[in-house]
Amino acid sequence: YYIDKKLASPAETRTEKEIAAEFGWKYYLSAAEQPEDVKLQIMDTQKDSSDFVLQELKLLDNAMGSGHVLVYAFDVFMQLYLAEGFRERDAAECIIKHNIFGLEIDKRAYQLAYFAIMMKGREYNRRILNKNIKLNLYNFINSHRISDEYYIRLEELSSLNHTLCKNYLDTLKKIINEFSNAAEIGSILKIENIDLEKISSLKKFVDVFDAFSNMDILYQIPEMHEKVLTILNILEILNYKYAAIVTNPPYLNKMSLSLEKYVKKNYPDVKTDLFSVFIKLNSQKLVKDGYAGFMTPFVWMFIKSYETLRKFLITNKSINSLIQMEYSAFEEATVPVCCFTIKNTKLEPVGNYFKLSDFRGGMKVQSCKVLEGIQDPTVNYFYQTNQENFAKIPGTPISYWVNDNIINLFSSEKTLQDIYKTKTGMTTSNNDLFVRFWSEVNFNEIEQHYGKDSYSIKKWFPYAKGGGYSKWYGFEEYIINWQDNGYDIKNYKKNGSKKSASVRNEEYYFIPGITWSSVTSSSFSARYLSPGHIFDSGGSAIFPFKT
């Protein structure tokens, strides 16, 4: 963000790479080359860009844990301030006061983050611990135990007229009520119709205690007041717009009942997991051209339950860069992750992508491959892809490695579903009872030439139920008991319960088609489904419309 804004100034002559090299940012990745018409639009918007002050550049980690991201950000900010001519001790104060913001639900993690940032400040300013500087770091607290006595004291001490005072009290009570379960909800807490101006007015409204009386202390008014101030400060952080938000959000798809209910009500389109809520939420908290950085599971890129999220990002934001890591990149946790940045603009559809999923060896190998790709963009695992192409593929997967030929297939007038009908086959619910290999049965009991409108008294019929990797033809190894038009299967009751077999799409049995294995450890392979076969759910099939 800093480099974007600096380069917007006509007086700046250095390139992005030169600035990054000056600061020693070895992982800095230049923005992808955009189409010519996009470049012109970007130039037009930059003409209207106003100068910005470094002290106004806010960075947030709203799931900060023990503060690793913020500690790294502190050093980056220090470089920026020193480049602007600040002294180290002054820069340290500015960073703590103006630039770094953090939120966390775990109190112990918050304490560790607070300590880490203060020690960072102490590294550059030996007197900073004596200056009583308040950090913009908070842990969420529940708002219970704010008694009526506190509100009564506010009303007594307020100099406002009765109507205005009542309005402030009502608004404050609404906020306090919304924070009743904030320690569990955390940064995804959503409070409608509360802006920064209202929050500022509320802070002035509650700032009426010059001193606490003995009765105040008896009613624990000082503790309540401190809690209210903390809540308002947290709410203020939640309402800011940020130049950058960087976080490793929680990965949680099995939530408590109360959290699940809250997510479904407030974030229905991204309710699958907490990390998907953070992706959408953080990308909406940015200033114009601001960046949101994430490390999350990469399932959001492909799975149908995250399709709405993908469409939102592709339509409203720009995927600036993405690194898809190998499955066990982190030794601490076997999680398939990706790191990516979202830019708050619609104007830059081409992004940088690294496909590192094939490189084993943990983070040491992964980091080396990223550096190689930055130095040599011609490596075969680095891609610059226009995200508008993703929308051309059904389901909008983030398939950044797909070439133009495949994209054009999806853009053609006819698709596979216009030519073929895709059908799921049978589930017997007891293959041991109904299915055999050809070699297990008397050959004369097997019907080999059964047609769609034929009749046969034989018991066993050819059965396609998937298999391993085999192109074009194969895996015609099984037979199934379909005597009397499948009477035994259709009336089978497992363990005495209701009918348990699923005889699907029976009208497509015995006609030729194309089948494949639903599950395979190898590449996709399709093969001919010979006439006379019944097909299984593990070997689903497609058929021409004219059958």
Coordinates of C-alpha atoms in Angstrom, one line a residue:
Y1 CA 0.0 0.0 0.0
Y2 CA 2.8 2.4 0.9
I3 CA 4.6 1.7 -2.4
D4 CA 1.3 2.1 -4.4
K5 CA 0.8 5.6 -2.9
K6 CA 4.4 6.7 -3.2
L7 CA 4.5 5.8 -6.8
A8 CA 1.2 7.7 -7.4
S9 CA 3.3 10.9 -6.8
P10 CA 4.8 12.3 -10.0
A11 CA 7.9 13.3 -8.0
E12 CA 8.7 9.6 -7.3
T13 CA 11.1 8.2 -9.8
R14 CA 12.1 4.9 -8.2
T15 CA 10.5 1.7 -9.3
E16 CA 8.7 -0.6 -7.0
K17 CA 11.6 -3.1 -7.1
E18 CA 14.1 -0.4 -6.2
I19 CA 12.1 0.7 -3.2
A20 CA 11.6 -3.0 -2.1
A21 CA 15.3 -3.6 -2.5
E22 CA 16.2 -0.5 -0.5
F23 CA 14.1 -1.9 2.4
G24 CA 15.4 -5.4 2.0
W25 CA 12.0 -7.0 1.3
K26 CA 13.2 -10.1 -0.4
Y27 CA 9.7 -11.6 -0.7
Y28 CA 8.2 -8.5 -2.3
L29 CA 6.3 -9.4 -5.4
S30 CA 5.6 -6.7 -8.0
A31 CA 2.0 -6.4 -9.1
A32 CA 1.0 -8.4 -12.2
E33 CA 1.0 -6.7 -15.5
Q34 CA -2.5 -5.5 -16.3
P35 CA -4.2 -5.2 -19.8
E36 CA -3.6 -1.8 -21.5
D37 CA -7.2 -0.6 -21.0
V38 CA -6.9 -1.4 -17.3
K39 CA -3.7 0.6 -17.1
L40 CA -5.4 3.6 -18.4
Q41 CA -8.2 3.3 -15.9
I42 CA -5.7 3.0 -13.1
M43 CA -3.8 6.1 -14.3
D44 CA -7.1 8.0 -14.3
T45 CA -7.9 7.0 -10.7
Q46 CA -4.4 7.8 -9.5
K47 CA -4.7 11.4 -10.8
D48 CA -7.4 11.9 -8.1
S49 CA -5.3 10.2 -5.4
S50 CA -4.6 12.5 -2.5
D51 CA -1.3 12.5 -0.6
F52 CA -1.3 10.4 2.6
V53 CA 0.5 10.7 5.9
L54 CA 2.4 7.7 7.2
Q55 CA 0.8 8.2 10.6
E56 CA -2.6 7.7 9.1
L57 CA -1.7 4.2 7.7
K58 CA -3.5 1.7 9.9
L59 CA -2.7 -2.0 10.0
L60 CA -5.0 -4.5 11.8
D61 CA -4.7 -8.2 12.8
N62 CA -8.2 -9.0 14.1
A63 CA -7.2 -12.6 15.2
M64 CA -3.7 -11.6 16.4
G65 CA -3.0 -14.5 18.7
S66 CA 0.3 -13.7 20.4
G67 CA 1.2 -11.0 17.9
H68 CA 3.5 -12.5 15.4
V69 CA 2.1 -10.6 12.5
L70 CA 2.1 -7.3 14.4
V71 CA 5.8 -7.7 15.5
Y72 CA 6.8 -8.2 11.9
A73 CA 4.6 -5.2 10.9
F74 CA 6.4 -3.1 13.5
D75 CA 9.8 -3.6 11.8
V76 CA 8.3 -2.8 8.4
F77 CA 6.7 0.4 9.7
M78 CA 10.1 1.3 11.3
Q79 CA 11.7 1.1 7.9
L80 CA 9.1 3.3 6.4
Y81 CA 9.5 5.9 9.1
L82 CA 13.2 6.0 8.9
A83 CA 13.0 6.4 5.2
E84 CA 10.8 9.5 5.8
G85 CA 13.5 10.9 8.1
F86 CA 12.1 10.1 11.5
R87 CA 14.3 9.2 14.5
E88 CA 13.9 5.7 15.8
R89 CA 12.5 6.7 19.2
D90 CA 9.9 9.0 17.6
A91 CA 9.0 6.4 15.0
A92 CA 8.5 3.7 17.7
E93 CA 5.9 6.0 19.5
C94 CA 4.1 6.7 16.2
I95 CA 3.9 3.1 15.3
I96 CA 2.4 2.1 18.7
K97 CA 0.0 5.1 18.8
H98 CA -1.2 5.3 15.1
N99 CA -0.3 2.3 13.0
I100 CA -0.7 -1.0 14.7
F101 CA -4.1 -2.4 15.8
G102 CA -5.0 -5.9 17.1
L103 CA -7.9 -7.8 18.5
E104 CA -8.1 -11.3 20.2
I105 CA -10.6 -13.4 22.1
D106 CA -8.0 -15.2 24.2
K107 CA -6.7 -13.1 27.2
R108 CA -3.4 -14.9 27.6
A109 CA -2.6 -14.6 23.9
Y110 CA -3.5 -10.9 24.1
Q111 CA -1.2 -10.4 27.0
L112 CA 1.7 -12.0 25.1
A113 CA 1.0 -9.8 22.0
Y114 CA 0.9 -6.7 24.3
F115 CA 4.2 -7.6 25.8
A116 CA 5.8 -8.3 22.5
I117 CA 4.8 -5.0 21.0
M118 CA 6.0 -3.1 24.1
M119 CA 9.3 -4.8 23.9
K120 CA 9.5 -3.9 20.2
G121 CA 9.0 -0.3 21.2
R122 CA 11.6 -0.6 23.9
E123 CA 14.1 -1.9 21.3
Y124 CA 13.9 1.5 19.6
N125 CA 13.1 3.8 22.5
R126 CA 14.5 3.0 25.9
R127 CA 12.1 5.4 27.7
I128 CA 8.9 4.2 26.1
L129 CA 7.9 2.1 29.1
N130 CA 7.7 5.2 31.3
K131 CA 5.5 7.1 28.9
N132 CA 2.2 5.4 29.8
I133 CA 1.4 4.9 26.1
K134 CA -1.8 2.9 25.5
L135 CA -1.6 0.3 22.8
N136 CA -4.4 -0.2 20.3
L137 CA -4.6 -3.9 21.3
Y138 CA -7.6 -5.4 23.0
N139 CA -9.0 -8.7 24.0
F140 CA -12.8 -9.1 23.7
I141 CA -14.7 -9.1 27.0
N142 CA -18.3 -10.0 27.7
S143 CA -20.4 -7.1 28.9
H144 CA -22.4 -8.6 31.7
R145 CA -22.3 -7.0 35.2
I146 CA -22.9 -3.5 33.9
S147 CA -25.6 -2.7 36.4
D148 CA -28.4 0.0 36.3
E149 CA -26.4 2.0 38.9
Y150 CA -23.8 2.8 36.3
Y151 CA -26.4 4.2 33.9
I152 CA -28.0 6.2 36.7
R153 CA -24.7 7.7 37.6
L154 CA -24.1 8.7 33.9
E155 CA -27.5 10.4 33.8
E156 CA -26.8 12.2 37.1
L157 CA -23.5 13.6 36.0
S158 CA -24.4 14.4 32.4
S159 CA -24.9 18.0 31.4
L160 CA -27.0 17.1 28.4
N161 CA -30.8 17.7 28.2
H162 CA -33.0 14.8 29.1
T163 CA -33.9 13.7 25.5
L164 CA -30.4 13.7 24.3
C165 CA -29.1 12.0 27.4
K166 CA -31.7 9.3 27.0
N167 CA -30.7 8.7 23.4
Y168 CA -27.1 8.3 24.4
L169 CA -28.1 5.9 27.2
D170 CA -30.3 3.8 24.8
T171 CA -27.5 3.6 22.3
L172 CA -24.9 2.6 24.9
K173 CA -27.2 -0.1 26.3
K174 CA -27.7 -1.5 22.8
I175 CA -23.9 -1.7 22.4
I176 CA -23.4 -3.3 25.8
N177 CA -26.1 -5.8 25.1
E178 CA -24.4 -6.7 21.7
F179 CA -21.2 -7.4 23.7
S180 CA -22.9 -9.9 26.0
N181 CA -21.1 -12.8 24.2
A182 CA -18.3 -10.9 22.6
A183 CA -15.6 -13.1 24.1
E184 CA -16.8 -16.0 21.9
I185 CA -17.9 -14.0 18.8
G186 CA -14.8 -11.9 18.6
S187 CA -13.9 -9.8 15.6
I188 CA -16.9 -11.0 13.6
L189 CA -19.2 -9.0 15.9
K190 CA -21.6 -6.9 13.9
I191 CA -23.4 -3.9 15.3
E192 CA -25.7 -2.0 12.9
N193 CA -26.0 1.8 12.6
I194 CA -23.0 2.6 14.8
D195 CA -20.4 4.7 13.1
L196 CA -17.1 6.4 14.3
E197 CA -18.9 9.7 15.0
K198 CA -21.4 8.0 17.3
I199 CA -18.7 6.1 19.1
S200 CA -16.7 9.3 19.6
S201 CA -19.8 11.0 21.0
L202 CA -20.4 8.1 23.3
K203 CA -16.8 8.3 24.7
K204 CA -17.4 11.9 25.5
F205 CA -20.7 11.1 27.1
V206 CA -19.3 8.5 29.5
D207 CA -16.2 10.7 30.3
V208 CA -17.9 12.4 33.2
F209 CA -16.1 10.9 36.2
D210 CA -13.6 13.3 37.6
A211 CA -13.3 11.1 40.6
F212 CA -15.2 8.1 42.1
S213 CA -17.1 8.5 45.3
N214 CA -17.1 5.9 48.1
M215 CA -20.6 4.9 46.9
D216 CA -19.3 4.5 43.3
I217 CA -16.6 2.2 44.6
L218 CA -19.2 0.3 46.7
Y219 CA -21.3 -0.3 43.6
Q220 CA -18.1 -1.2 41.6
I221 CA -18.7 1.8 39.2
P222 CA -14.9 2.2 38.4
E223 CA -14.7 -1.5 37.2
M224 CA -17.9 -1.0 35.1
H225 CA -16.6 2.2 33.7
E226 CA -13.3 0.6 32.7
K227 CA -15.2 -2.2 31.0
V228 CA -17.4 0.3 29.1
L229 CA -14.4 2.2 27.9
T230 CA -12.8 -1.0 26.7
I231 CA -15.9 -2.0 24.8
L232 CA -16.1 1.4 23.1
N233 CA -12.4 1.3 22.1
I234 CA -12.9 -2.2 20.6
L235 CA -16.0 -1.0 18.8
E236 CA -13.9 1.9 17.4
I237 CA -11.3 -0.5 16.1
L238 CA -14.0 -2.6 14.5
N239 CA -15.3 0.5 12.7
Y240 CA -12.1 1.8 11.3
K241 CA -11.1 1.4 7.7
Y242 CA -7.6 0.0 7.2
A243 CA -4.8 0.3 4.7
A244 CA -3.9 -3.3 5.5
I245 CA -5.4 -6.2 7.4
V246 CA -3.3 -9.2 7.8
T247 CA -4.4 -12.3 9.8
N248 CA -4.4 -16.0 10.2
P249 CA -8.1 -16.4 11.0
P250 CA -9.5 -19.3 13.0
Y251 CA -10.4 -22.5 11.0
L252 CA -13.6 -23.6 12.6
N253 CA -16.5 -25.3 10.8
K254 CA -17.9 -27.1 13.9
M255 CA -19.0 -24.2 16.2
S256 CA -20.9 -23.9 19.4
L257 CA -24.6 -23.6 19.0
S258 CA -24.6 -19.9 20.0
L259 CA -21.7 -19.1 17.6
E260 CA -23.2 -21.1 14.8
K261 CA -26.5 -19.3 15.2
Y262 CA -24.8 -15.9 15.2
V263 CA -22.8 -16.7 12.0
K264 CA -25.8 -18.0 10.1
K265 CA -27.8 -14.9 11.0
N266 CA -25.2 -12.3 10.3
Y267 CA -23.0 -14.0 7.6
P268 CA -25.4 -16.4 5.8
D269 CA -23.5 -16.4 2.5
V270 CA -20.1 -17.4 4.1
K271 CA -21.3 -19.5 7.0
T272 CA -19.4 -22.6 6.1
D273 CA -16.4 -21.8 8.2
L274 CA -15.1 -19.0 10.4
F275 CA -12.1 -18.3 8.1
S276 CA -14.5 -17.6 5.2
V277 CA -16.3 -15.1 7.4
F278 CA -13.0 -13.3 8.1
I279 CA -12.1 -13.3 4.4
K280 CA -15.3 -11.4 3.4
L281 CA -15.4 -9.3 6.6
N282 CA -11.8 -8.1 6.3
S283 CA -12.0 -7.4 2.6
Q284 CA -14.8 -4.9 3.4
K285 CA -12.9 -3.1 6.1
L286 CA -10.3 -1.6 3.7
V287 CA -9.7 1.9 2.4
K288 CA -9.7 2.3 -1.3
D289 CA -6.8 0.2 -2.8
G290 CA -6.1 -1.3 0.7
Y291 CA -4.9 -4.9 1.1
A292 CA -6.2 -7.8 3.1
G293 CA -3.7 -10.7 3.6
F294 CA -4.7 -14.2 4.8
M295 CA -3.3 -17.6 5.5
T296 CA -6.2 -20.1 5.3
P297 CA -7.1 -23.6 4.2
F298 CA -7.2 -23.6 0.3
V299 CA -10.6 -25.4 0.2
W300 CA -12.3 -22.1 -0.4
M301 CA -10.8 -22.0 -3.8
F302 CA -12.6 -25.0 -5.1
I303 CA -15.4 -26.5 -2.9
K304 CA -19.0 -25.6 -3.8
S305 CA -19.9 -24.4 -0.3
Y306 CA -17.5 -21.5 -0.8
E307 CA -18.8 -20.6 -4.3
T308 CA -20.6 -17.5 -3.1
L309 CA -17.4 -16.2 -1.4
R310 CA -15.4 -16.7 -4.6
K311 CA -18.0 -14.9 -6.7
F312 CA -18.0 -12.0 -4.2
L313 CA -14.2 -11.6 -4.4
I314 CA -14.0 -11.9 -8.2
T315 CA -16.9 -9.4 -8.7
N316 CA -15.9 -6.8 -6.1
K317 CA -12.2 -7.2 -5.3
S318 CA -8.9 -8.2 -7.0
I319 CA -6.9 -11.2 -6.0
N320 CA -3.5 -9.6 -6.0
S321 CA -1.4 -12.7 -5.2
L322 CA -1.9 -16.2 -4.0
I323 CA 0.5 -19.0 -3.0
Q324 CA -1.0 -22.5 -2.8
M325 CA 1.3 -24.6 -0.6
E326 CA 1.9 -28.3 -0.4
Y327 CA -0.4 -30.3 2.0
S328 CA 2.1 -30.5 4.9
A329 CA 4.0 -27.2 4.4
F330 CA 3.7 -26.5 8.2
E331 CA 5.2 -29.2 10.4
E332 CA 3.1 -28.0 13.3
A333 CA -0.2 -28.8 11.6
T334 CA -1.2 -30.9 8.6
V335 CA -3.5 -28.4 7.0
P336 CA -3.8 -27.7 3.2
V337 CA -3.2 -23.9 3.3
C338 CA -2.7 -21.0 0.9
C339 CA -1.5 -17.5 1.5
F340 CA -3.1 -14.7 -0.5
T341 CA -3.8 -11.0 -0.6
I342 CA -6.9 -9.2 -1.7
K343 CA -6.8 -5.6 -3.0
N344 CA -9.8 -3.4 -2.5
T345 CA -10.3 -2.5 -6.2
K346 CA -12.1 -3.9 -9.2
L347 CA -9.5 -2.5 -11.6
E348 CA -6.7 -5.1 -11.4
P349 CA -8.0 -8.5 -12.5
V350 CA -4.6 -10.0 -13.2
G351 CA -2.9 -11.5 -10.2
N352 CA 0.2 -13.5 -9.3
Y353 CA -0.2 -17.2 -8.4
F354 CA 2.3 -19.8 -7.2
K355 CA 1.4 -23.5 -7.4
L356 CA 3.7 -25.1 -4.8
S357 CA 1.5 -28.2 -4.1
D358 CA 3.9 -30.5 -5.9
F359 CA 7.0 -29.5 -3.9
R360 CA 7.6 -31.6 -0.7
G361 CA 9.9 -30.7 2.1
G362 CA 8.1 -28.2 4.3
M363 CA 8.5 -24.4 4.6
K364 CA 12.2 -24.5 3.7
V365 CA 11.5 -25.8 0.2
Q366 CA 8.3 -23.7 -0.2
S367 CA 10.1 -20.4 0.7
C368 CA 13.0 -21.3 -1.7
K369 CA 10.5 -21.9 -4.5
V370 CA 8.8 -18.6 -3.9
L371 CA 12.1 -16.7 -4.0
E372 CA 13.0 -18.6 -7.3
G373 CA 9.7 -17.5 -8.8
I374 CA 10.1 -13.9 -7.8
Q375 CA 13.6 -13.8 -9.3
D376 CA 12.6 -15.8 -12.4
P377 CA 8.9 -15.5 -13.4
T378 CA 9.3 -18.0 -16.2
V379 CA 9.3 -21.0 -13.8
N380 CA 6.5 -23.4 -14.6
Y381 CA 4.8 -23.1 -11.2
F382 CA 4.3 -19.3 -11.4
Y383 CA 1.2 -17.9 -13.2
Q384 CA -0.3 -14.5 -14.0
T385 CA -4.0 -15.1 -14.5
N386 CA -7.0 -12.8 -15.1
Q387 CA -9.5 -13.7 -12.4
E388 CA -12.4 -12.9 -14.8
N389 CA -11.6 -16.3 -16.4
F390 CA -12.6 -18.0 -13.2
A391 CA -16.2 -16.9 -13.7
K392 CA -16.3 -18.6 -17.1
I393 CA -16.0 -22.0 -15.4
P394 CA -19.0 -23.5 -13.6
G395 CA -18.7 -23.1 -9.9
T396 CA -16.1 -20.3 -10.3
P397 CA -13.1 -22.3 -9.0
I398 CA -9.8 -20.4 -8.5
S399 CA -8.2 -22.4 -11.3
Y400 CA -5.3 -20.1 -12.0
W401 CA -3.3 -22.7 -13.9
V402 CA -6.0 -23.5 -16.5
N403 CA -4.9 -22.4 -20.0
D404 CA -6.8 -20.4 -22.6
N405 CA -7.8 -23.6 -24.6
I406 CA -9.7 -25.0 -21.6
I407 CA -11.3 -21.6 -20.8
N408 CA -12.5 -21.4 -24.4
L409 CA -14.1 -24.8 -24.0
F410 CA -16.3 -23.5 -21.3
S411 CA -17.1 -20.4 -23.4
S412 CA -18.2 -22.5 -26.4
E413 CA -21.8 -22.5 -27.5
K414 CA -22.4 -26.1 -26.4
T415 CA -21.3 -27.7 -23.2
L416 CA -21.2 -31.3 -22.1
Q417 CA -24.6 -30.9 -20.4
D418 CA -26.1 -29.8 -23.7
I419 CA -25.1 -33.2 -25.3
Y420 CA -25.2 -35.7 -22.5
K421 CA -27.3 -36.6 -19.5
T422 CA -25.3 -37.3 -16.4
K423 CA -26.8 -40.0 -14.2
T424 CA -25.9 -41.6 -10.8
G425 CA -26.3 -45.3 -10.6
M426 CA -27.5 -47.8 -8.1
T427 CA -26.7 -48.3 -4.4
T428 CA -27.5 -51.9 -3.3
S429 CA -26.7 -51.2 0.4
N430 CA -25.3 -54.8 0.6
N431 CA -22.8 -55.6 -2.2
D432 CA -21.7 -58.8 -0.4
L433 CA -25.2 -60.2 -0.9
F434 CA -26.0 -58.9 -4.4
V435 CA -22.7 -58.5 -6.3
R436 CA -20.3 -61.1 -7.6
F437 CA -17.2 -61.4 -9.8
W438 CA -17.9 -63.1 -13.2
S439 CA -15.7 -66.0 -12.1
E440 CA -17.8 -66.8 -9.1
V441 CA -21.0 -67.7 -10.9
N442 CA -21.9 -70.4 -13.4
F443 CA -21.4 -68.8 -16.8
N444 CA -24.8 -70.0 -18.1
E445 CA -26.6 -68.0 -15.3
I446 CA -25.2 -64.7 -16.6
E447 CA -27.2 -62.7 -19.1
Q448 CA -24.7 -61.2 -21.6
H449 CA -26.9 -59.7 -24.4
Y450 CA -29.7 -58.1 -22.5
G451 CA -31.3 -55.0 -24.2
K452 CA -33.3 -52.2 -22.8
D453 CA -36.7 -53.8 -23.9
S454 CA -35.6 -57.4 -23.6
Y455 CA -36.8 -60.1 -21.1
S456 CA -34.6 -62.7 -19.4
I457 CA -35.1 -65.3 -16.7
K458 CA -31.5 -65.3 -15.8
K459 CA -30.3 -64.1 -12.3
W460 CA -27.0 -62.3 -13.0
F461 CA -26.4 -59.2 -15.2
P462 CA -23.2 -57.2 -16.0
Y463 CA -22.5 -54.5 -13.4
A464 CA -20.2 -51.4 -13.8
K465 CA -19.1 -50.2 -10.3
G466 CA -16.0 -48.1 -11.0
G467 CA -12.5 -49.1 -10.3
G468 CA -9.0 -47.7 -10.6
Y469 CA -7.4 -45.9 -13.5
S470 CA -8.4 -47.2 -16.9
K471 CA -9.0 -45.1 -20.0
W472 CA -11.4 -46.0 -22.9
Y473 CA -12.4 -49.5 -21.7
G474 CA -12.2 -51.8 -18.7
F475 CA -13.4 -52.9 -15.3
E476 CA -16.2 -55.0 -16.6
E477 CA -15.6 -57.4 -13.8
Y478 CA -18.8 -57.5 -11.8
I479 CA -22.3 -59.0 -12.1
I480 CA -25.4 -58.2 -10.0
N481 CA -28.5 -60.1 -9.0
W482 CA -31.2 -58.5 -11.2
Q483 CA -33.5 -61.5 -11.4
D484 CA -37.2 -60.6 -11.9
N485 CA -36.3 -57.0 -12.7
G486 CA -34.3 -56.6 -9.5
Y487 CA -37.0 -57.8 -7.1
D488 CA -34.7 -58.9 -4.3
I489 CA -32.7 -55.6 -4.4
K490 CA -35.8 -53.4 -4.6
N491 CA -37.4 -55.1 -1.6
Y492 CA -34.3 -55.6 0.5
K493 CA -34.5 -54.4 4.1
K494 CA -31.2 -54.0 5.9
N495 CA -31.4 -55.2 9.5
G496 CA -35.2 -55.4 9.3
S497 CA -35.6 -51.7 8.7
K498 CA -37.3 -50.0 5.8
K499 CA -36.2 -50.6 2.2
S500 CA -32.6 -49.5 2.0
A501 CA -31.4 -50.0 -1.6
S502 CA -31.5 -47.0 -4.0
V503 CA -32.4 -48.0 -7.5
R504 CA -31.7 -44.7 -9.4
N505 CA -32.3 -43.9 -13.1
E506 CA -33.5 -47.4 -14.0
E507 CA -34.6 -46.3 -17.4
Y508 CA -30.9 -45.9 -18.3
Y509 CA -29.9 -49.4 -17.4
F510 CA -28.6 -51.7 -20.2
I511 CA -27.9 -48.9 -22.7
P512 CA -24.4 -47.9 -23.9
G513 CA -22.7 -44.8 -22.4
I514 CA -19.5 -43.5 -20.8
T515 CA -18.6 -44.3 -17.2
W516 CA -15.9 -43.3 -14.8
S517 CA -14.8 -44.0 -11.2
S518 CA -16.2 -41.6 -8.6
V519 CA -13.2 -42.1 -6.3
T520 CA -9.6 -42.6 -7.6
S521 CA -6.1 -42.0 -6.3
S522 CA -4.9 -41.3 -9.9
S523 CA -6.0 -39.0 -12.7
F524 CA -9.6 -38.9 -14.2
S525 CA -10.3 -41.7 -16.7
A526 CA -13.5 -42.3 -18.6
R527 CA -14.4 -45.5 -20.5
Y528 CA -17.0 -47.1 -22.6
L529 CA -20.0 -48.6 -20.8
S530 CA -21.0 -51.6 -22.9
P531 CA -24.6 -52.4 -23.8
G532 CA -26.4 -54.7 -21.3
H533 CA -24.8 -53.2 -18.1
I534 CA -26.4 -51.8 -15.0
F535 CA -24.2 -49.1 -13.4
D536 CA -23.4 -48.3 -9.8
S537 CA -23.1 -45.0 -7.9
G538 CA -19.3 -45.6 -7.8
G539 CA -19.4 -45.8 -11.6
S540 CA -21.8 -43.1 -12.6
A541 CA -22.3 -42.6 -16.3
I542 CA -23.3 -40.1 -19.0
F543 CA -25.6 -40.9 -22.0
P544 CA -26.4 -39.1 -25.3
F545 CA -29.7 -37.4 -25.4
K546 CA -30.8 -39.5 -28.3
T547 CA -30.9 -43.0 -26.8

